[in-house]
Coordinates of C-alpha atoms in Angstrom, one line a residue:
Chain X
X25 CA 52.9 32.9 -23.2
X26 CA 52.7 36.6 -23.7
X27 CA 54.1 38.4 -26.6
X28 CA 57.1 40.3 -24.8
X29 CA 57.7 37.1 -22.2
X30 CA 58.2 35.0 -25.7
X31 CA 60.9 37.7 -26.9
X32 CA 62.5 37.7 -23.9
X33 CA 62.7 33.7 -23.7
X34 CA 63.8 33.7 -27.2
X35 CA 66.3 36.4 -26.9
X36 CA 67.8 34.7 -23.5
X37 CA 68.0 31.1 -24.9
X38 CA 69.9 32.7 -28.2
X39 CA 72.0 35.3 -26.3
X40 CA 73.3 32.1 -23.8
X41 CA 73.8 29.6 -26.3
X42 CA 75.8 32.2 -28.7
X43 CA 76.9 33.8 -25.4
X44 CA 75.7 37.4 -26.4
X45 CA 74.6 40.2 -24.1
X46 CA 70.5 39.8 -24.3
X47 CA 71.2 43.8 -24.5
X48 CA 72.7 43.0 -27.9
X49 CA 69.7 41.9 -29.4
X50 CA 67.1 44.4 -30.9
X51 CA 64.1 43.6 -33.1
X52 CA 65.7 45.0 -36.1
X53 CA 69.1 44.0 -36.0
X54 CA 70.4 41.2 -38.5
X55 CA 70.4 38.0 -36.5
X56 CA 73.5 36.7 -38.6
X57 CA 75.8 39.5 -38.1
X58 CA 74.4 39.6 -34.4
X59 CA 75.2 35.8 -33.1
X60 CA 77.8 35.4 -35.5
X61 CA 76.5 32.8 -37.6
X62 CA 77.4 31.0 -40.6
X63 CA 76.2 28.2 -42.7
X64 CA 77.4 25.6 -39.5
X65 CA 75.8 27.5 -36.6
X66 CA 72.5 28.9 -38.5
X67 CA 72.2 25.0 -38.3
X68 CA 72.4 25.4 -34.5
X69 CA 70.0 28.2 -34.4
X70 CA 67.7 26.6 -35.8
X71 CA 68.0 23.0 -33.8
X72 CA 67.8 25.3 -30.7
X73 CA 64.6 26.7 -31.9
X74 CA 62.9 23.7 -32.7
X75 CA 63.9 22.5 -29.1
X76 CA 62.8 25.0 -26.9
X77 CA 59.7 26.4 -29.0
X78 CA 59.2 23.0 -31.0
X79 CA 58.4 24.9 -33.6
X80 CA 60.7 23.9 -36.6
X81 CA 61.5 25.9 -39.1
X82 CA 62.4 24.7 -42.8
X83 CA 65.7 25.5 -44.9
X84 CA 62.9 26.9 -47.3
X85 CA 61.6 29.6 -44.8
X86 CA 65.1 30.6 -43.4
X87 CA 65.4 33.7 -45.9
X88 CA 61.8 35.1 -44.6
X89 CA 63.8 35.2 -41.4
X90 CA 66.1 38.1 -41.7
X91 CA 65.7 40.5 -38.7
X92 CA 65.0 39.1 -34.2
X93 CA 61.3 40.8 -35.3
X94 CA 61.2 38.3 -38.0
X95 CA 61.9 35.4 -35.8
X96 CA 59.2 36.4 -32.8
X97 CA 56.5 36.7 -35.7
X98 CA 57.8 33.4 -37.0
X99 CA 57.2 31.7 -33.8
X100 CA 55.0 33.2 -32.3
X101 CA 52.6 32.8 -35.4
X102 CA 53.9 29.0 -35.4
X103 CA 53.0 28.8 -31.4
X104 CA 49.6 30.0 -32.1
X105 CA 48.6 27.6 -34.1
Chain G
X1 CA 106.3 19.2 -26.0
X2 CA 103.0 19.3 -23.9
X3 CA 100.4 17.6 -22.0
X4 CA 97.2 17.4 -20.3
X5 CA 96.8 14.3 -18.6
X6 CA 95.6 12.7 -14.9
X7 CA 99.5 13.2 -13.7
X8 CA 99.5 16.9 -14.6
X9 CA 98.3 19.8 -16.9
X10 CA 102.1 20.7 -17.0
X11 CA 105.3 19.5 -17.7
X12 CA 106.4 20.1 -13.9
X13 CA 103.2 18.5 -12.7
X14 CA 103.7 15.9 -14.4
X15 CA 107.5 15.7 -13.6
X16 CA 106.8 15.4 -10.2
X17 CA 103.6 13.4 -10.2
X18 CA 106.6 10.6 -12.2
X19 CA 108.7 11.2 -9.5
X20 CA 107.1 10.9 -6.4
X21 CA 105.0 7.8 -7.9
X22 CA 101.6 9.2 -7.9
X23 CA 98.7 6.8 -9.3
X24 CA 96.0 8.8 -11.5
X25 CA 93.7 6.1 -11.1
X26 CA 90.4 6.2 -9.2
X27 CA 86.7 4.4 -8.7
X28 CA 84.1 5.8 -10.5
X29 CA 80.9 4.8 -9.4
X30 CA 78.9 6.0 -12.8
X31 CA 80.9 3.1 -14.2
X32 CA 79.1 0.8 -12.2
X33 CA 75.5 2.3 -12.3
X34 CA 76.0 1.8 -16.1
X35 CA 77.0 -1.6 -15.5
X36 CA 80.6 -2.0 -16.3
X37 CA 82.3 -4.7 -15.0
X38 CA 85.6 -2.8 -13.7
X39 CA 84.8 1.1 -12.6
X40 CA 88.4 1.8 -12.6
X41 CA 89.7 4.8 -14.8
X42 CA 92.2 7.3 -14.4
X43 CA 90.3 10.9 -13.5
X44 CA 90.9 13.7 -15.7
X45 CA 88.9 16.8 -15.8
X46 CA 88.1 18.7 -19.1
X47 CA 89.8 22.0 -19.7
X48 CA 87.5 24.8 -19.7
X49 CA 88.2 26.7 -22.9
X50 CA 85.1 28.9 -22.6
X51 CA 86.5 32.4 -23.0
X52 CA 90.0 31.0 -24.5
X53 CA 88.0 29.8 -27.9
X54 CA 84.6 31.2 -29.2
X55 CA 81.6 29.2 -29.2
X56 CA 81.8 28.5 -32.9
X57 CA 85.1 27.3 -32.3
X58 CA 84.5 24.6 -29.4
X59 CA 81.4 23.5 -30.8
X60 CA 82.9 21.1 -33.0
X61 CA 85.5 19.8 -30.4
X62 CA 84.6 16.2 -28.6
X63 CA 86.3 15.4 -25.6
X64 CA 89.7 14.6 -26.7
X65 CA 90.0 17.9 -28.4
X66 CA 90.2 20.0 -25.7
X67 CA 92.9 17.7 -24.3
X68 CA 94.7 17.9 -27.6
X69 CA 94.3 22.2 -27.7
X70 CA 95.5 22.6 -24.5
X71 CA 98.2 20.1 -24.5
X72 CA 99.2 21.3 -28.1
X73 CA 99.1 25.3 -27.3
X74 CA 101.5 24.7 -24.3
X75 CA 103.6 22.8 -26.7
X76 CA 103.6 25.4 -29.4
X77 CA 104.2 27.8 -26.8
X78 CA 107.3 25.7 -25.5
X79 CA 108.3 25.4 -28.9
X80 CA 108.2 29.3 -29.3
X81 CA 105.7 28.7 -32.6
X82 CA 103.2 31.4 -32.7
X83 CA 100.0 32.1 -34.6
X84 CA 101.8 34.5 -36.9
X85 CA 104.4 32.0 -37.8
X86 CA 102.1 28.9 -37.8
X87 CA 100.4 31.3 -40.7
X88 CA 103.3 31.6 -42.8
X89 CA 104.5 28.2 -43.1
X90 CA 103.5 25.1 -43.9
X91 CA 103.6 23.2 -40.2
X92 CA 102.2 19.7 -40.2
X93 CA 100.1 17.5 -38.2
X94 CA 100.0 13.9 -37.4
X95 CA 98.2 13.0 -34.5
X96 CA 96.9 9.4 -33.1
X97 CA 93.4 9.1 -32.4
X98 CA 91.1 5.9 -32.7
X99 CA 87.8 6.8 -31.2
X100 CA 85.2 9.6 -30.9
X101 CA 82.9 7.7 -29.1
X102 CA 81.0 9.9 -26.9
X103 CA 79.9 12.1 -29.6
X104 CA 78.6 9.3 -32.0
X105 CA 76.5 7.8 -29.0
X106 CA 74.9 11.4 -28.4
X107 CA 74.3 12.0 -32.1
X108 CA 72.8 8.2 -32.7
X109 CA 70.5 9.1 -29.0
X110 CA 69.2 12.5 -30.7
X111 CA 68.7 10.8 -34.0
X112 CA 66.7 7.6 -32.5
X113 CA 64.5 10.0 -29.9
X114 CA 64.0 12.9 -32.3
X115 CA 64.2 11.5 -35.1
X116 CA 65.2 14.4 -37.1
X117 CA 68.6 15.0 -38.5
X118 CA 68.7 18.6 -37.6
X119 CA 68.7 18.5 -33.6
X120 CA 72.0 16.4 -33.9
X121 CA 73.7 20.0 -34.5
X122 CA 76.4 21.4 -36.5
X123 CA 79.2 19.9 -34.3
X124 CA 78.1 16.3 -34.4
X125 CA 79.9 15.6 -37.9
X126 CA 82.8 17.4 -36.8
X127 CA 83.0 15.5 -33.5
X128 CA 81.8 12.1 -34.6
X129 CA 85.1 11.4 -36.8
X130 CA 88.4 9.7 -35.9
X131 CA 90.2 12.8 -37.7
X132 CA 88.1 15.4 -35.1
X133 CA 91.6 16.2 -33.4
X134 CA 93.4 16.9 -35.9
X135 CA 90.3 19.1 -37.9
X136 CA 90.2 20.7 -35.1
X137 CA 93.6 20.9 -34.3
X138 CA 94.4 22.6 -37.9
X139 CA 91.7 24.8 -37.9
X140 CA 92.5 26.7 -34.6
X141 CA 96.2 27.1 -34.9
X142 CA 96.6 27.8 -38.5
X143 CA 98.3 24.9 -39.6
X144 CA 99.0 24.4 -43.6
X145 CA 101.4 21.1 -43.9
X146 CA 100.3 17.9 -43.7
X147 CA 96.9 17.1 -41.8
X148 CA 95.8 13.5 -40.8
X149 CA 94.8 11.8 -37.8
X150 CA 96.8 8.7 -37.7
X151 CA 94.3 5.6 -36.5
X152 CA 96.6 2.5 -35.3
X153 CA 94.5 1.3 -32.0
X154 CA 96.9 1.8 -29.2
X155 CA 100.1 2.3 -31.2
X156 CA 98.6 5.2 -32.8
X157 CA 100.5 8.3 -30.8
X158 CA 103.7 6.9 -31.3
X159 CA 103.2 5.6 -35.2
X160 CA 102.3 9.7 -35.4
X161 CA 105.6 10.8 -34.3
X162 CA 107.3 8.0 -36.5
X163 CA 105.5 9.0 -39.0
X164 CA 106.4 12.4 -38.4
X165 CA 110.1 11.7 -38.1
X166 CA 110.5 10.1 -41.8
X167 CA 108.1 13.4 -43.7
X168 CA 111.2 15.3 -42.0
X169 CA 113.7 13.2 -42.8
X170 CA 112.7 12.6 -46.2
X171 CA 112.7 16.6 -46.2
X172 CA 109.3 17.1 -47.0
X173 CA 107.9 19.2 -43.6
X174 CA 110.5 21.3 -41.4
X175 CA 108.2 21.1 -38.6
X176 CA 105.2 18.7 -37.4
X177 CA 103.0 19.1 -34.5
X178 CA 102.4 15.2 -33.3
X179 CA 100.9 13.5 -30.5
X180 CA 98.1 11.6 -29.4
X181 CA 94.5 12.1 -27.9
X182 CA 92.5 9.4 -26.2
X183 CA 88.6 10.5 -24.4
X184 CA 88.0 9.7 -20.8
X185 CA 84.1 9.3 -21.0
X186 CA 82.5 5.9 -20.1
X187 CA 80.9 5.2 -23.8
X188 CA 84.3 5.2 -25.2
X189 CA 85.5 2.0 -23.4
X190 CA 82.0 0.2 -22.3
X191 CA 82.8 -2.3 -24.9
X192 CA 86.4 -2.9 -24.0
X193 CA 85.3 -3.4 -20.1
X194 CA 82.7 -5.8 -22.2
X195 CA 85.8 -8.2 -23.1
X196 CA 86.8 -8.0 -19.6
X197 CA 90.2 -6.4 -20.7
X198 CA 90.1 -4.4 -17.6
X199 CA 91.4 -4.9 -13.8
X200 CA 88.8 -5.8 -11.6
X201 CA 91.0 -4.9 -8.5
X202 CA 88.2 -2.0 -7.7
X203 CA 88.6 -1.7 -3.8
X204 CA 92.2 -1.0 -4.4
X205 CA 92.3 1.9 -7.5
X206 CA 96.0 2.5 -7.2
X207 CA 97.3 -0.9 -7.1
X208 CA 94.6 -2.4 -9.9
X209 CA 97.1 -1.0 -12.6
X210 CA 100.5 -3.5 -12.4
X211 CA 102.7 -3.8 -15.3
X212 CA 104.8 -7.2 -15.3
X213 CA 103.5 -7.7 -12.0
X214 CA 103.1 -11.4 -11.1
X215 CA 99.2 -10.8 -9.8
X216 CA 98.2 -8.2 -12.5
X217 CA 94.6 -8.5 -13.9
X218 CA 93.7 -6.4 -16.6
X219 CA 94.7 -2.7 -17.7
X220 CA 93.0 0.4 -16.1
X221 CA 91.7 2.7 -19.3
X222 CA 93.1 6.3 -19.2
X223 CA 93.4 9.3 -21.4
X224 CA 94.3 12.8 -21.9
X225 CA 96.8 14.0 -24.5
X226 CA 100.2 15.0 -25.4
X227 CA 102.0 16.5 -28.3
X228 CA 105.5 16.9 -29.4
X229 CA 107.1 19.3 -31.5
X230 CA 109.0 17.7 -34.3
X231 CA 111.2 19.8 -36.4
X232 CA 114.5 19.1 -38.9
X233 CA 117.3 19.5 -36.4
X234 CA 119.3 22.6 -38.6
X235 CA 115.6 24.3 -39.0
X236 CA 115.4 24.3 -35.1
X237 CA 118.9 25.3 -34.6
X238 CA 117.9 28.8 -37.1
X239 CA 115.0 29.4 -35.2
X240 CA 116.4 29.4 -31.9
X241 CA 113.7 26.5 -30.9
X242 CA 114.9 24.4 -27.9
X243 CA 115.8 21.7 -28.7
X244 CA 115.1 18.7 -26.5
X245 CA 116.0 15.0 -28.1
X246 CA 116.4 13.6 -31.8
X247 CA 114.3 10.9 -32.9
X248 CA 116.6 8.2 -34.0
X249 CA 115.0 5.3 -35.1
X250 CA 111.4 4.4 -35.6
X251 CA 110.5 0.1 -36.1
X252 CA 107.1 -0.6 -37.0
X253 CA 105.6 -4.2 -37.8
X254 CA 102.1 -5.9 -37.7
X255 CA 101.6 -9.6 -36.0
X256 CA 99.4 -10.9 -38.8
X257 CA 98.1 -12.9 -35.7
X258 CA 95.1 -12.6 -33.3
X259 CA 93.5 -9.3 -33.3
X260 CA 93.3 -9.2 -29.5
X261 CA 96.3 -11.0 -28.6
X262 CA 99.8 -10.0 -29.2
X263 CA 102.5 -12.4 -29.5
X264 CA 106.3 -12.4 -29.7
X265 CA 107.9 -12.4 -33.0
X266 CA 105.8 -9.0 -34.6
X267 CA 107.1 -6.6 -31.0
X268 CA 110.5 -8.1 -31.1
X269 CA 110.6 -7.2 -35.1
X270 CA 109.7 -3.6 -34.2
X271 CA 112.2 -3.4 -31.8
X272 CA 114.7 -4.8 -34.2
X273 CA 113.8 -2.5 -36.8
X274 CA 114.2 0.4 -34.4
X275 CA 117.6 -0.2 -33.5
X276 CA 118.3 -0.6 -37.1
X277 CA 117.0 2.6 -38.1
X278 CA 118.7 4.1 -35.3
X279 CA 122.0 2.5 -36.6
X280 CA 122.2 1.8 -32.3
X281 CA 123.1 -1.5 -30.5
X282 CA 121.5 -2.5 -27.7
X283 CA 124.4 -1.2 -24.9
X284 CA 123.1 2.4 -26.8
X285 CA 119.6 2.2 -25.0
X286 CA 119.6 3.5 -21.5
X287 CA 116.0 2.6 -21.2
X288 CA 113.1 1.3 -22.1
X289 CA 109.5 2.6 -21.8
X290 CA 107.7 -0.4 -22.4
X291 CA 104.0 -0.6 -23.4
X292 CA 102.9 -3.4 -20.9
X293 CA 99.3 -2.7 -20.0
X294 CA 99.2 -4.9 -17.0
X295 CA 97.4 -7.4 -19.1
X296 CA 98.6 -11.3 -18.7
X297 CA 99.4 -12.1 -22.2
X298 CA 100.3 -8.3 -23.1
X299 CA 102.9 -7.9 -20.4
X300 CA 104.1 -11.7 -20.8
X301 CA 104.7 -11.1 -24.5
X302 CA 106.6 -8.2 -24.5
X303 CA 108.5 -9.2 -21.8
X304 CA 109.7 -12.2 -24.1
X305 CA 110.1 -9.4 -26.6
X306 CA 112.3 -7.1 -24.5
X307 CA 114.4 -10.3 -23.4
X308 CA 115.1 -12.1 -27.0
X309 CA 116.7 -8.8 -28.2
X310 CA 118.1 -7.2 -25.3
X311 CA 119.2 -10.9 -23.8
X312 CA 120.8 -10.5 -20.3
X313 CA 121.8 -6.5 -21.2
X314 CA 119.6 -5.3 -18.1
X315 CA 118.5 -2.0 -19.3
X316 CA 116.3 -0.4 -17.2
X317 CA 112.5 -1.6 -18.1
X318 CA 109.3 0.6 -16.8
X319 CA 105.9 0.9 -17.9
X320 CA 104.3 4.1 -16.5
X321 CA 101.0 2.8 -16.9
X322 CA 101.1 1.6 -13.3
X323 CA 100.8 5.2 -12.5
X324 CA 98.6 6.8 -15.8
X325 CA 96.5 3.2 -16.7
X326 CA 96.7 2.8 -20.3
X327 CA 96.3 6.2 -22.2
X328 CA 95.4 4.2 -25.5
X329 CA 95.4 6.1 -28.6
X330 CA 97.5 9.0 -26.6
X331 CA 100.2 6.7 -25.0
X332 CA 102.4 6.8 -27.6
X333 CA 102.8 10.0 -27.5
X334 CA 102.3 10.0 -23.5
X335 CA 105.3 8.0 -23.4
X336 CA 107.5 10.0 -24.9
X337 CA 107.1 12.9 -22.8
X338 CA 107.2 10.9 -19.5
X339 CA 110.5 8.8 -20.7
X340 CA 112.0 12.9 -21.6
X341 CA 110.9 14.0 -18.7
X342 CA 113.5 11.3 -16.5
X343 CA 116.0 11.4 -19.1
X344 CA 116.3 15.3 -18.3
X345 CA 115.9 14.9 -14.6
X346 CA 118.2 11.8 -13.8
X347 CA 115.8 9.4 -12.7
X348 CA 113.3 6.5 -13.9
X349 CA 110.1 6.5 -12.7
X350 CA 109.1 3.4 -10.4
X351 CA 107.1 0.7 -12.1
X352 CA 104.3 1.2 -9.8
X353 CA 102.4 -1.8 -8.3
X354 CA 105.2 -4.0 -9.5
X355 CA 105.6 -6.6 -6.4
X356 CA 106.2 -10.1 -7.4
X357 CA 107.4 -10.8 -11.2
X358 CA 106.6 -13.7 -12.8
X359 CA 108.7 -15.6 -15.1
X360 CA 109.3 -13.4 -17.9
X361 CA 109.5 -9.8 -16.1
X362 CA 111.8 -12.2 -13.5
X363 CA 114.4 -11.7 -17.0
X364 CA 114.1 -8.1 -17.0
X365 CA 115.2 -5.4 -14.9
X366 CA 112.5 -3.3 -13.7
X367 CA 112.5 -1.4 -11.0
X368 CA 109.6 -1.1 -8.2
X369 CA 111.1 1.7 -6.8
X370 CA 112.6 5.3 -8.3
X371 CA 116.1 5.2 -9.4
X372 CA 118.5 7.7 -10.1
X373 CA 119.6 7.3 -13.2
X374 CA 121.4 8.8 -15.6
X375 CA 120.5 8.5 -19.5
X376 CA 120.7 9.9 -23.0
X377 CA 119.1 7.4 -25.0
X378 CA 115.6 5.6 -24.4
X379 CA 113.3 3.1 -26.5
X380 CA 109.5 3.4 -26.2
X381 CA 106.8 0.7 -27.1
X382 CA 103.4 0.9 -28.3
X383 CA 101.4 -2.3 -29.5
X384 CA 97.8 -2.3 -30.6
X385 CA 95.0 -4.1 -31.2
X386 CA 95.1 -6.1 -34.7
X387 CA 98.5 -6.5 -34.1
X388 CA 100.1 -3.0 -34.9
X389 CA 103.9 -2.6 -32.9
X390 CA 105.8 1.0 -33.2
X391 CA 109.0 1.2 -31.2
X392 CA 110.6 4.6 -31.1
X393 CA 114.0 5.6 -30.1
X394 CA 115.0 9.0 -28.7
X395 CA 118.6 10.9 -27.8
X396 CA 118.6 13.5 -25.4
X397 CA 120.3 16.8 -26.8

């Protein structure tokens, strides 16, 4: 998958499943404050992630993961391998 | 009051749908593809509360939540209680609920496929547990009195309200949100259908649920919910709240018997108990919403019941259930708002499907048709598995 389909694929699973605008994700906003996450629905996130992409990512890597740009690098780095 | 259930989303729906007789029950044929013995069920369709509650706010709802929210916010809206007041006083909440069986089965499936804990989701926990109503429940409207799901099989909406009525009369809650919830989805009752507690009358949907009926054959599962507004009588007067009925008695015993079976002795103690609470004699009841099922020994039992202490009194007996099939864990609760419902409007719902009676109902007075009837006083029972009886008595006001 190329590098821009992947960020749009990510950006429209997270924007439906958090029902979002895909126009309110950028690369550098805060993806917390964006879906509206807590500690419950990070949870989520993160299931949705791993069954989409199955690429999982561990409660240890989860503060690397900051920013949207953070989350294509992380996957797309994991999908890559 | 308010409820959500296959004879109505509203109060009038469901007024009429009692009046004109109307049977919620129909085939469903994923029933039998899954291999259910009886693919009877009453049809209910889940509200759609996308766009009425956020995504991190339904995602921890299972099935009988969104019957509960939608059945509680019309009766909070009924009762003219509002977020901002929910906020500022302690409002309680007692509500019967005995299963959360969908949700457990899709957890346990994602667990066994995937196994990994994670893919189960945040809402799994939330929707797995017999208490998901009323977390739920007290999390969306606010609510900071008592919280507890009361589990009593197929007694538990109306041991709710009991419940309810003594924490007010004891003066310890002003006002308690109670009712009773009961899912609709085939995993929640495969393993009753598995005792062959259901009818099997499948090429006839509307007649398969009988009460006292002298060629009944098993209940029809149903489900939905309803809630009722309990609140101290002088507290509803300040408030301005309309006030519909007072709670007068509440009876409550346990068989110590079978754990499927009922029998006689532990029903006719909760009705005696009842009466005595009530401080009422028997000429005081106007009617009685009786829990028969349309089970043999069910129906026959609490027929015996209903006859050793009303004797030849011929009160008026119905069980709605022909129409609804048995709401389990919501009936209770159910009940009460169907029996208000004719006590307001001057009539008794027929006892649908009831044909032929058979030696006990034969005692009773039940009517197959509608009557007009005039009442201020009725006496609801519920009866559950392991042998838990709640009888419930209600003035109109």
């Amino acid at each position: 998958m190329e590098n821009q389909e992947l960020i749009a694929h990510i950006n429209e699973v997270l924007a439906d499943e958090f029902e979002i605008e895909v126009s309110d994700i950028t690369p550098d906003a805060n993806i917390k404050e964006t879906l509206q996450l807590d500690s419950l629905s990070l949870v989520d996130m993160v299931a949705l992630i791993e069954n989409e992409f199955c690429v999982k990512i561990q409660n240890s890597e989860l503060p690397t993961i900051q920013s949207f740009a953070d989350l294509y690098a992380f996957i797309g780095a994991r999908m890559s391998k | 009051m308010g409820i959500y259930s296959c004879l109505g989303k509203t109060l009038d729906e469901v007024k009429t749908s009692l009046y004109t007789g109307k049977s919620g029950i129909v085939f469903d044929p994923v029933r039998k593809e899954m291999g259910f013995r009886s693919a009877l069920t009453a049809k209910l369709d889940e509200p759609n509360l996308k766009g009425v509650l956020s995504r991190n706010q339904r995602v921890y709802m299972a099935e009988e939540c969104k019957y509960a929210y939608a059945a509680t916010k019309d009766a909070l809206d009924y009762a003219k209680l509002d977020l901002d007041y929910l906020e500022k006083h302690a409002v309680g909440l007692l509500y019967g609920n005995d299963s959360s069986a969908d949700a457990v089965v899709k957890s346990v499936d994602t667990m066994r496929e995937k196994k990994d804990t994670t893919l189960v989701g945040s809402g799994a926990i939330f929707q797995s547990m017999n208490s998901t109503v009323t977390m739920n429940l007290g999390t969306l409207f606010k609510l900071r009195g008592i919280n507890m799901t009361v589990s009593a099989a197929c007694a538990s909406g109306s041991h709710a309200i009991g419940l309810g009525s003594l924490l007010i009369k004891w003066g310890l809650q002003d006002i308690i949100v109670c009712g009773g919830a009961q899912e609709v989805n085939p995993f929640s009752i495969g393993s009753f259908d598995g005792i062959s507690a259901f009818s099997a009358r499948e090429s006839e949907p509307t007649k398969a649920s009988r009460p006292f009926d002298r060629d009944r054959d098993g209940l029809v599962p149903g489900g939905g919910a309803a809630t009722v507004i309990i609140e101290e009588y002088e507290h509803a007067v300040k408030r301005g709240a309309p006030i519909l009925g007072e709670i007068m008695g509440y009876g409550f015993s346990s068989n110590g018997d079978h754990i499927s079976s009922p029998n006689v002795d532990g029903p006719a103690n909760s009705l005696k108990m009842c009466l005595e609470q009530a401080k009422m004699n028997i000429k005081d009841i106007g009617y009685i919403n009786a829990h028969a099922t349309s089970t043999h020994v069910g129906d026959t039992n609490e027929a015996k019941a209903i006859y050793n202490v009303f004797g030849d009194q011929k009160v008026p007996v119905t069980s709605t259930k022909g129409q609804t099939g048995h709401e389990m864990w919501m009936a209770g609760a159910s009940e009460i708002i169907y029996s208000m419902l004719m006590m307001k409007n001057d009539f008794i719902a027929a006892n649908l499907n009831f044909e032929n009676p058979d030696e006990d109902s034969a005692k009773l007075n039940i009517p197959g048709e509608r009557i007009s009837a005039h009442f201020d006083t009725f006496l609801s029972n519920s009866f559950g598995f392991g042998g838990t009886n709640s009888t419930l008595i209600v003035k109109n006001l």
